[in-house]
Coordinates of C-alpha atoms and ligand atoms in Angstrom, one line a residue:
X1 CA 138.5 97.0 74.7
X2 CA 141.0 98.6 77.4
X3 CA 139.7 100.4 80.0
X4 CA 141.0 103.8 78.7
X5 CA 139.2 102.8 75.3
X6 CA 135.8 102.1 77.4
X7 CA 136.2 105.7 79.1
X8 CA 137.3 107.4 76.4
X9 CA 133.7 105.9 74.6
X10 CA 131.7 106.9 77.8
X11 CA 132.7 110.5 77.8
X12 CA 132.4 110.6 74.1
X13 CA 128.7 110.4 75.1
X14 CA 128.4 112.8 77.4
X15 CA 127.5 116.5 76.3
X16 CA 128.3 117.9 79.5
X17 CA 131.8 116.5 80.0
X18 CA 134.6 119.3 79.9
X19 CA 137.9 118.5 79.0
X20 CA 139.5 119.5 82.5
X21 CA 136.2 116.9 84.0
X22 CA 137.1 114.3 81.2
X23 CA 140.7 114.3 82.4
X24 CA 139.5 113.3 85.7
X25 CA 136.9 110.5 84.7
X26 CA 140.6 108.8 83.2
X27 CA 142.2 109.3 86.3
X28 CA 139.6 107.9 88.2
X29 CA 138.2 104.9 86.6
X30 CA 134.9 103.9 87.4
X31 CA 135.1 100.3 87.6
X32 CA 137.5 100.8 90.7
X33 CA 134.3 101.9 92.8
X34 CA 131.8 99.3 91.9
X35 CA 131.3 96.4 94.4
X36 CA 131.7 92.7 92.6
X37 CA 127.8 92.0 93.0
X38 CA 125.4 95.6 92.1
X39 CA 122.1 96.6 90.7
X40 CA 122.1 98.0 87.7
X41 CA 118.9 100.4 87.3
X42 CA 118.4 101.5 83.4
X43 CA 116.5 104.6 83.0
X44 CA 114.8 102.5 80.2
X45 CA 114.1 99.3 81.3
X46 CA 113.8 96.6 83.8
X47 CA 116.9 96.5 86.6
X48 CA 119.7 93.6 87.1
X49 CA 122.2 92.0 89.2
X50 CA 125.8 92.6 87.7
X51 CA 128.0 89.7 89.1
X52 CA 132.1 90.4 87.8
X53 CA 132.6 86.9 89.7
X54 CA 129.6 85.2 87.1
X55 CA 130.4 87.7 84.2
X56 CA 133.1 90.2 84.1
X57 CA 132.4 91.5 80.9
X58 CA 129.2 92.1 81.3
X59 CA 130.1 93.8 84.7
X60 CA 132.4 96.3 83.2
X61 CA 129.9 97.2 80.6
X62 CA 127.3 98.4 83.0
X63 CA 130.5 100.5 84.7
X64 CA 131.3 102.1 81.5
X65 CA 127.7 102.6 80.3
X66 CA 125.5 105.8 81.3
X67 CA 123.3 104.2 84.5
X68 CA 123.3 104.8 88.2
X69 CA 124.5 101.9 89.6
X70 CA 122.6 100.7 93.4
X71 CA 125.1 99.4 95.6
X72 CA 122.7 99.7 98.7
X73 CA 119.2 98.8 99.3
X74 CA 117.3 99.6 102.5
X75 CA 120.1 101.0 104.2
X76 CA 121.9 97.5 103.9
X77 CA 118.9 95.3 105.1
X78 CA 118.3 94.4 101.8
X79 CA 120.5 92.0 99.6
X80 CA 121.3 93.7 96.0
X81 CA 120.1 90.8 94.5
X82 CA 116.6 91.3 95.5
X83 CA 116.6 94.6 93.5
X84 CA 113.3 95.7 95.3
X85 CA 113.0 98.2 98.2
X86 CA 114.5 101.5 98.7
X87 CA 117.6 102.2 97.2
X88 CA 119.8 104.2 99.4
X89 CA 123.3 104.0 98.0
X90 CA 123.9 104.4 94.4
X91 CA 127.0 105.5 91.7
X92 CA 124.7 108.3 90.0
X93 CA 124.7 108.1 86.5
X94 CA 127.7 109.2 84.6
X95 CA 126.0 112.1 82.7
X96 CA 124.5 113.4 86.0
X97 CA 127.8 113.2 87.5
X98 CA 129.0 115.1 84.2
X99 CA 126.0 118.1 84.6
X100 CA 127.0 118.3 88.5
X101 CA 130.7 118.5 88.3
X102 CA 131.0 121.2 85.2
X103 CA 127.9 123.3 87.1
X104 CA 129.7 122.9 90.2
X105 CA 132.9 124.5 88.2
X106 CA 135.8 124.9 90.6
X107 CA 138.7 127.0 90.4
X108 CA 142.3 125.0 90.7
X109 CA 142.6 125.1 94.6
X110 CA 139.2 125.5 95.6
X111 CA 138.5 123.7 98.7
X112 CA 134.8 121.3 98.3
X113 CA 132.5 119.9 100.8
X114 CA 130.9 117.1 99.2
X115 CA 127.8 115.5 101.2
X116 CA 126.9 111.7 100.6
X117 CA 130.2 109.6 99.6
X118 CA 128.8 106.8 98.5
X119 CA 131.0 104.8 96.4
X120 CA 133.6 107.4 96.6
X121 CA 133.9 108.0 93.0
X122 CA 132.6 111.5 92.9
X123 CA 135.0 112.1 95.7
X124 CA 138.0 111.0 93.8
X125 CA 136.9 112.7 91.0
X126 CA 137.2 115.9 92.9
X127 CA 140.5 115.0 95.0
X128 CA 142.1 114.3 91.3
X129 CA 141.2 117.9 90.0
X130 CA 141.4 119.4 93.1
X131 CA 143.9 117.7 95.8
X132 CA 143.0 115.2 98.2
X133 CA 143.4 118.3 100.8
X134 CA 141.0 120.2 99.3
X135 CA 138.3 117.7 99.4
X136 CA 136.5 116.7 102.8
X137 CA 133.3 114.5 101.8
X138 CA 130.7 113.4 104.4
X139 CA 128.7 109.9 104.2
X140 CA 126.3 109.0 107.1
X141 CA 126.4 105.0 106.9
X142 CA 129.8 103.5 108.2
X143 CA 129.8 100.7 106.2
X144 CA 129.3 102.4 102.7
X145 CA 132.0 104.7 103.9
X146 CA 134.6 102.2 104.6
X147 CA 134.2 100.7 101.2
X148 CA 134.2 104.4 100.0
X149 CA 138.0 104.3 101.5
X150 CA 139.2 101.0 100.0
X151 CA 138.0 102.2 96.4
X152 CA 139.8 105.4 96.6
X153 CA 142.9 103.9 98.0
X154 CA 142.6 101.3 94.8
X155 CA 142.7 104.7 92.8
X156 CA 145.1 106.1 94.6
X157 CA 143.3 108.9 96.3
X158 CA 142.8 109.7 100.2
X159 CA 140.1 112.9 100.3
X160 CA 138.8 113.4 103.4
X161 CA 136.2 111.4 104.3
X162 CA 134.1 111.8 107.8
X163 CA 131.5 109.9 108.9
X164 CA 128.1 112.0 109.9
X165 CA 125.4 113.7 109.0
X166 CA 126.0 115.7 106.2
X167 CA 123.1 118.2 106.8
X168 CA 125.1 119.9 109.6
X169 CA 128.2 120.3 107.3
X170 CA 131.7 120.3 108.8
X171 CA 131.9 123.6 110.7
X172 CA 135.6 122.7 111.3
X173 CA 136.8 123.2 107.7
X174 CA 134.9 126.1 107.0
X175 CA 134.4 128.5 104.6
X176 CA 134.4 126.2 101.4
X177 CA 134.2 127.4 97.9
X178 CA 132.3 124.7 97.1
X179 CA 129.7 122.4 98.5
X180 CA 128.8 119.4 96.0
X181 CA 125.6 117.7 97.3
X182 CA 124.7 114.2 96.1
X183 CA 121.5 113.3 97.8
X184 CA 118.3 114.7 97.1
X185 CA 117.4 117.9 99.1
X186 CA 113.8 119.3 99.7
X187 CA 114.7 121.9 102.1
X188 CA 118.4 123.5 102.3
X189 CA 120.3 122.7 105.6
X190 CA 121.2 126.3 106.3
X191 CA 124.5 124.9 107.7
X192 CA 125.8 124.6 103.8
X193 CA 125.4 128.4 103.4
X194 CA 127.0 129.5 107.1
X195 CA 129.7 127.6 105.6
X196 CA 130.4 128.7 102.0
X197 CA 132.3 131.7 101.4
X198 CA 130.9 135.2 99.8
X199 CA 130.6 134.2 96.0
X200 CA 130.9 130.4 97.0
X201 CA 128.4 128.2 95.7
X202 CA 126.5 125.2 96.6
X203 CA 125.2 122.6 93.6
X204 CA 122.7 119.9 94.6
X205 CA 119.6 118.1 93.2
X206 CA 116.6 119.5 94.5
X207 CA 113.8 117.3 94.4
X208 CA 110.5 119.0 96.2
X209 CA 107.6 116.4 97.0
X210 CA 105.7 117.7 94.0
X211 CA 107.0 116.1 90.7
X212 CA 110.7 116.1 89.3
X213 CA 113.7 117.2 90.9
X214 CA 116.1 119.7 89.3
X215 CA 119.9 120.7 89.6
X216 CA 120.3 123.9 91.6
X217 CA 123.0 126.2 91.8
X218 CA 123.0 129.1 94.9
X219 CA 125.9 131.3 95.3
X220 CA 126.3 132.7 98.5
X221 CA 125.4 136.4 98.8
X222 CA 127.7 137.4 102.4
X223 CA 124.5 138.1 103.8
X224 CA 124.0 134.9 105.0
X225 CA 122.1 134.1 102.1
X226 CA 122.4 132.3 99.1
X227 CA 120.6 132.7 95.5
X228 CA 120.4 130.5 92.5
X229 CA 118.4 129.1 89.7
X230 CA 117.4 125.7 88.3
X231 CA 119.4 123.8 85.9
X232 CA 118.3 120.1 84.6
X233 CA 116.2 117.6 85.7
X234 CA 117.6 115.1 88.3
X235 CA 116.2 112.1 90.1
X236 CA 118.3 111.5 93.5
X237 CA 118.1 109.4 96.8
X238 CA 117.1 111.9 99.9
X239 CA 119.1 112.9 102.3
X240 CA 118.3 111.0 105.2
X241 CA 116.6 113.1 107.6
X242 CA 114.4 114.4 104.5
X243 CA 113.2 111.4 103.7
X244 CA 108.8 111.1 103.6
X245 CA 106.0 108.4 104.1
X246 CA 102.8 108.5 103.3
X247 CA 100.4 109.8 106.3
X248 CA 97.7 107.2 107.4
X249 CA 94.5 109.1 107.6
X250 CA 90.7 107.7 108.9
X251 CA 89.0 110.5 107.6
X252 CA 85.8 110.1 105.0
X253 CA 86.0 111.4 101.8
X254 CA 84.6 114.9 101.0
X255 CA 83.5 114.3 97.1
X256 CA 83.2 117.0 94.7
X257 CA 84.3 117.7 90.8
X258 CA 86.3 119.4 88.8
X259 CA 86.1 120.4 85.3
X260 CA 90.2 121.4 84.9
X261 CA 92.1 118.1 83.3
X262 CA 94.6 117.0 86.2
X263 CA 96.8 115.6 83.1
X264 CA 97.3 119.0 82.0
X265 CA 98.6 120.4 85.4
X266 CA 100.9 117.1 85.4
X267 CA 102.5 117.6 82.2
X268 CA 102.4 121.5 81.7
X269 CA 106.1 122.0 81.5
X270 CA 109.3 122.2 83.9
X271 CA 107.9 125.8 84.7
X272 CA 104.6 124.9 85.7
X273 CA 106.4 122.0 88.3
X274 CA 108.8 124.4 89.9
X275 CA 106.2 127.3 90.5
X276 CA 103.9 124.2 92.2
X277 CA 106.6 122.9 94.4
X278 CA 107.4 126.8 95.3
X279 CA 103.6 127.5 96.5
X280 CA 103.0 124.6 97.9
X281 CA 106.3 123.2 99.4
X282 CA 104.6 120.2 101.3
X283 CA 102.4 118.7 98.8
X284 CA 103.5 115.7 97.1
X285 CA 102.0 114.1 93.6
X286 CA 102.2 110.9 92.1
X287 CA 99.9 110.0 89.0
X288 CA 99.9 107.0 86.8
X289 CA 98.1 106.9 83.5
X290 CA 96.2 103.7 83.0
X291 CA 93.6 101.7 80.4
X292 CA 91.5 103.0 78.3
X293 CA 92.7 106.8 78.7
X294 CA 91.8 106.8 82.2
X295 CA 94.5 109.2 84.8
X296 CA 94.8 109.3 88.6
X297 CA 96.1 111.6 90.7
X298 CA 97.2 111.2 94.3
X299 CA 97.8 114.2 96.7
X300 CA 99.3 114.5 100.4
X301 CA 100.4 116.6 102.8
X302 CA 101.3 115.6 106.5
X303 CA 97.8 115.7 107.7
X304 CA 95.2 115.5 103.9
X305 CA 95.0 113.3 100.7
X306 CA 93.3 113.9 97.8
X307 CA 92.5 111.5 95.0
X308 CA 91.5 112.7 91.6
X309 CA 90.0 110.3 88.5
X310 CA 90.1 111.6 84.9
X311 CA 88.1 109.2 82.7
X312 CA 87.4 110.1 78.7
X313 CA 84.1 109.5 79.0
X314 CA 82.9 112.1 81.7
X315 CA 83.2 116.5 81.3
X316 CA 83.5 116.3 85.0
X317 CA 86.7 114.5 86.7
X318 CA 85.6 112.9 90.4
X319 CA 87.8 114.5 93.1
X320 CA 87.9 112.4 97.1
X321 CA 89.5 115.0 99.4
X322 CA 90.0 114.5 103.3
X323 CA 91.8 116.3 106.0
X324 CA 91.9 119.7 107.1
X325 CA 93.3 120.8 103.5
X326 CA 91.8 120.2 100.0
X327 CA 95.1 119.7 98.3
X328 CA 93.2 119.3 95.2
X329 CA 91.9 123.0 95.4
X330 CA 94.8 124.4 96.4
X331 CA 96.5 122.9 93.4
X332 CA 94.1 123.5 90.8
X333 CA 94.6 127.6 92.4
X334 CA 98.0 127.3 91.9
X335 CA 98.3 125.8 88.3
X336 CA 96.1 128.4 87.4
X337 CA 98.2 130.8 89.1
X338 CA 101.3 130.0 86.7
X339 CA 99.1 130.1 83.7
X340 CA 97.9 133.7 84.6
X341 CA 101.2 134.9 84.6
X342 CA 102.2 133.6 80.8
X343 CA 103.1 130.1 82.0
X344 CA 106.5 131.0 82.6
X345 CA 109.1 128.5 81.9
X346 CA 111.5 126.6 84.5
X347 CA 114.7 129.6 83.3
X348 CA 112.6 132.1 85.1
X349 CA 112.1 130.8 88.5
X350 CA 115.4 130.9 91.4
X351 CA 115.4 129.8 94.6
X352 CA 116.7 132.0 97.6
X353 CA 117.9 130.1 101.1
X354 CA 117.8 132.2 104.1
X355 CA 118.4 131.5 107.9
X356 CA 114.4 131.2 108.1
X357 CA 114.2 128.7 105.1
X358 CA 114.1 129.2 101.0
X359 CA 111.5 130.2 99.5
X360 CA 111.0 130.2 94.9
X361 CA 110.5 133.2 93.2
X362 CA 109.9 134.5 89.2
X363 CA 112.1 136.6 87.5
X364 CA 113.9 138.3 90.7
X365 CA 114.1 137.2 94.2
X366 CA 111.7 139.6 95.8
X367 CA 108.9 138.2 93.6
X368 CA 108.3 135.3 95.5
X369 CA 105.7 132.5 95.7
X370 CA 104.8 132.2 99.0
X371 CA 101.4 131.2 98.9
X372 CA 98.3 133.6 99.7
X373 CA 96.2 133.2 102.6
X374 CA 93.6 132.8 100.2
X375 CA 94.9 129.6 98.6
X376 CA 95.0 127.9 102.3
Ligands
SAM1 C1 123.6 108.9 95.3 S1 124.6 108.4 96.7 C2 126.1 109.3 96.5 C3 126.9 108.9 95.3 C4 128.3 109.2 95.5 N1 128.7 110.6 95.4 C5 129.2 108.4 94.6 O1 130.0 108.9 93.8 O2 129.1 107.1 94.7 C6 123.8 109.3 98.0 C7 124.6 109.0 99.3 O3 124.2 110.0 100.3 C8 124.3 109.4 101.6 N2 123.5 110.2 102.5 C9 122.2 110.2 102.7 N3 121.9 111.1 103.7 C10 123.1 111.6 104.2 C11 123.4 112.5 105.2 N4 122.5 113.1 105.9 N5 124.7 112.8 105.4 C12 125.7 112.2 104.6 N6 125.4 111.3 103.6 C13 124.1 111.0 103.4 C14 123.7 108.0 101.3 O4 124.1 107.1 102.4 C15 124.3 107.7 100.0 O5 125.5 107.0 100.1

């Protein structure tokens, strides 16, 4: 199959692709921004080395397939071929590439900040709609960024790239009409909305401690604000300084019991995630269904945990809390919260970003979820 054959059957797969998009995705072939040796990580299954030197064919079937592609493990201390660790540099997925791009929806000439280069494909993608002029993108590890350069030079395409944090922006090209964001983002760097102009917007993968992250989209107001709502569900690296570990806490366990089902606040609905993470921006989950029916629930902030047993067998489920907060109360409180209101779904909620943080709200911006003192 020729490699216009093998895009050509990509995009064919890809519901979000617009023509203008799927114009570009032939102009900038994938392949040309995939290192010989990667880690291919399936959404579906275990992950694996792709070697072109070992198996070529095999290697351009993982370009042309719809998988993020890791091309950077612990910042680089990691060999690919290990697989395990953090991942920290990836080709997203084409189909989430696909959802970003047509949300992000430039205008011919529009000038895009793009934060975390990567492999430089998303770059190139942009610099072939757009003009390499009217595309400055910003990676924060040198190496990654100087491979990001040889790719696009393969492809024949010289954006801008700059090496630095991409949470401050780029003052100097300022205002943008668009700012494309491909790390994960918990809390808006104000920069991106000093620098977009009135009516700009700014589309990145939000992805709050608690649960899923989701594809955002805030246009800027020219009141040095910006306003948007959520889109799909996205799973992205963080941006750098966001990045989060686990606190290590001495306390004892406070034990008590609840009689709500922590599976149900889990897997509620989209809309029941995004009012959690908007009331209680600093807690993060993780849960994990094991034998025999049994579900756990982990909770922390910076300073509390909270662990949370459902087994069949008992009406009661065991809750361990310790710290100054009981995260579980607080989020039993706030699922509740959501259902009083009609358990509104995910299309309802929007996100405003101000110059004193952002803050999630239902149905209109002034409704928002800022969490009651009583809930503390
Ligand atoms: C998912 S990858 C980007 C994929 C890329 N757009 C592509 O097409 O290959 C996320 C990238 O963001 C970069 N990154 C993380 N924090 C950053 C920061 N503060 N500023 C700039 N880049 C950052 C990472 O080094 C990583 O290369």
């Amino acid at each position: 199959m020729s490699i216009g054959e093998r895009i050509a059957a990509l995009s064919d797969q890809l519901t979000d692709l617009d023509d203008e998009w799927r114009d570009a995705f032939h102009a900038v072939p994938r392949h040309l921004f995939i290192p010989d040796k990667a880690w291919c990580h399936p959404d579906d299954g275990p992950g694996f080395l792709i070697d072109r030197t070992a198996d070529p064919e095999k290697w351009l079937d993982v370009a042309y397939s719809n998988t993020a592609i890791v091309t950077q493990i612990d910042d680089g201390a990691t060999e690919l071929e290990h697989g395990q660790g953090d991942y920290t540099s990836s080709t997203s997925a084409p189909g989430v590439v696909a959802a970003e791009l047509t949300l992000l929806d430039p205008y011919d000439g529009d000038e895009v900040l793009e934060i975390g280069t990567g492999t430089g494909w998303t770059a190139g993608l942009l610099a072939s709609r757009l003009g390499d002029e009217n595309v400055t993108s910003i990676e924060i590890d040198q190496a990654l960024l100087t491979t990001a350069t040889e790719h696009l030079k393969k492809a024949g395409l010289s954006p801008r790239l700059v090496l630095g944090d991409g949470a401050k922006g780029r003052r100097e090209g300022a205002p943008y009409d668009r700012v494309h964001v491909t790390c994960g983002v918990r809390e808006v760097p104000y920069a991106w909305v000093e620098q977009i102009r009135p009516g700009g917007a700014i589309v990145l993968p939000w992805m709050p401690r608690w649960a899923g992250g989701h594809l955002v989209k805030l246009i800027a107001v020219g009141d040095g604000t910006a306003v948007g709502r959520f889109h799909g569900g996205v799973d992205f690296m963080l941006l750098r300084s966001q990045r989060w570990s686990h606190p290590r806490l001495e306390d004892v366990y406070r034990k008590s019991t609840t009689y709500l089902d922590p599976r149900r606040v889990v897997r509620s609905s989209y809309g029941a995630e995004v009012a959690i993470a908007g009331m209680l921006p600093e807690v993060y989950g993780m849960h994990e269904n094991q034998e025999g029916g049994e579900f756990h629930l982990s909770l922390w902030s910076a300073d509390s945990d909270a662990q949370v047993h459902y087994a069949p067998d008992y009406k009661g489920v065991a809750i361990l809390q310790r710290g100054p907060r009981d995260l579980w109360n607080e989020l039993e409180a706030a699922y509740l919260r959501w259902v009083s209101w009609g358990s509104p779904h995910k299309d309802r909620f929007g996100m405003t970003v101000t110059s004193e943080g952002q803050h999630i709200w239902l149905d209109s911006p002034d409704h928002s979820l800022a969490v009651p003192v009583e809930l503390r």
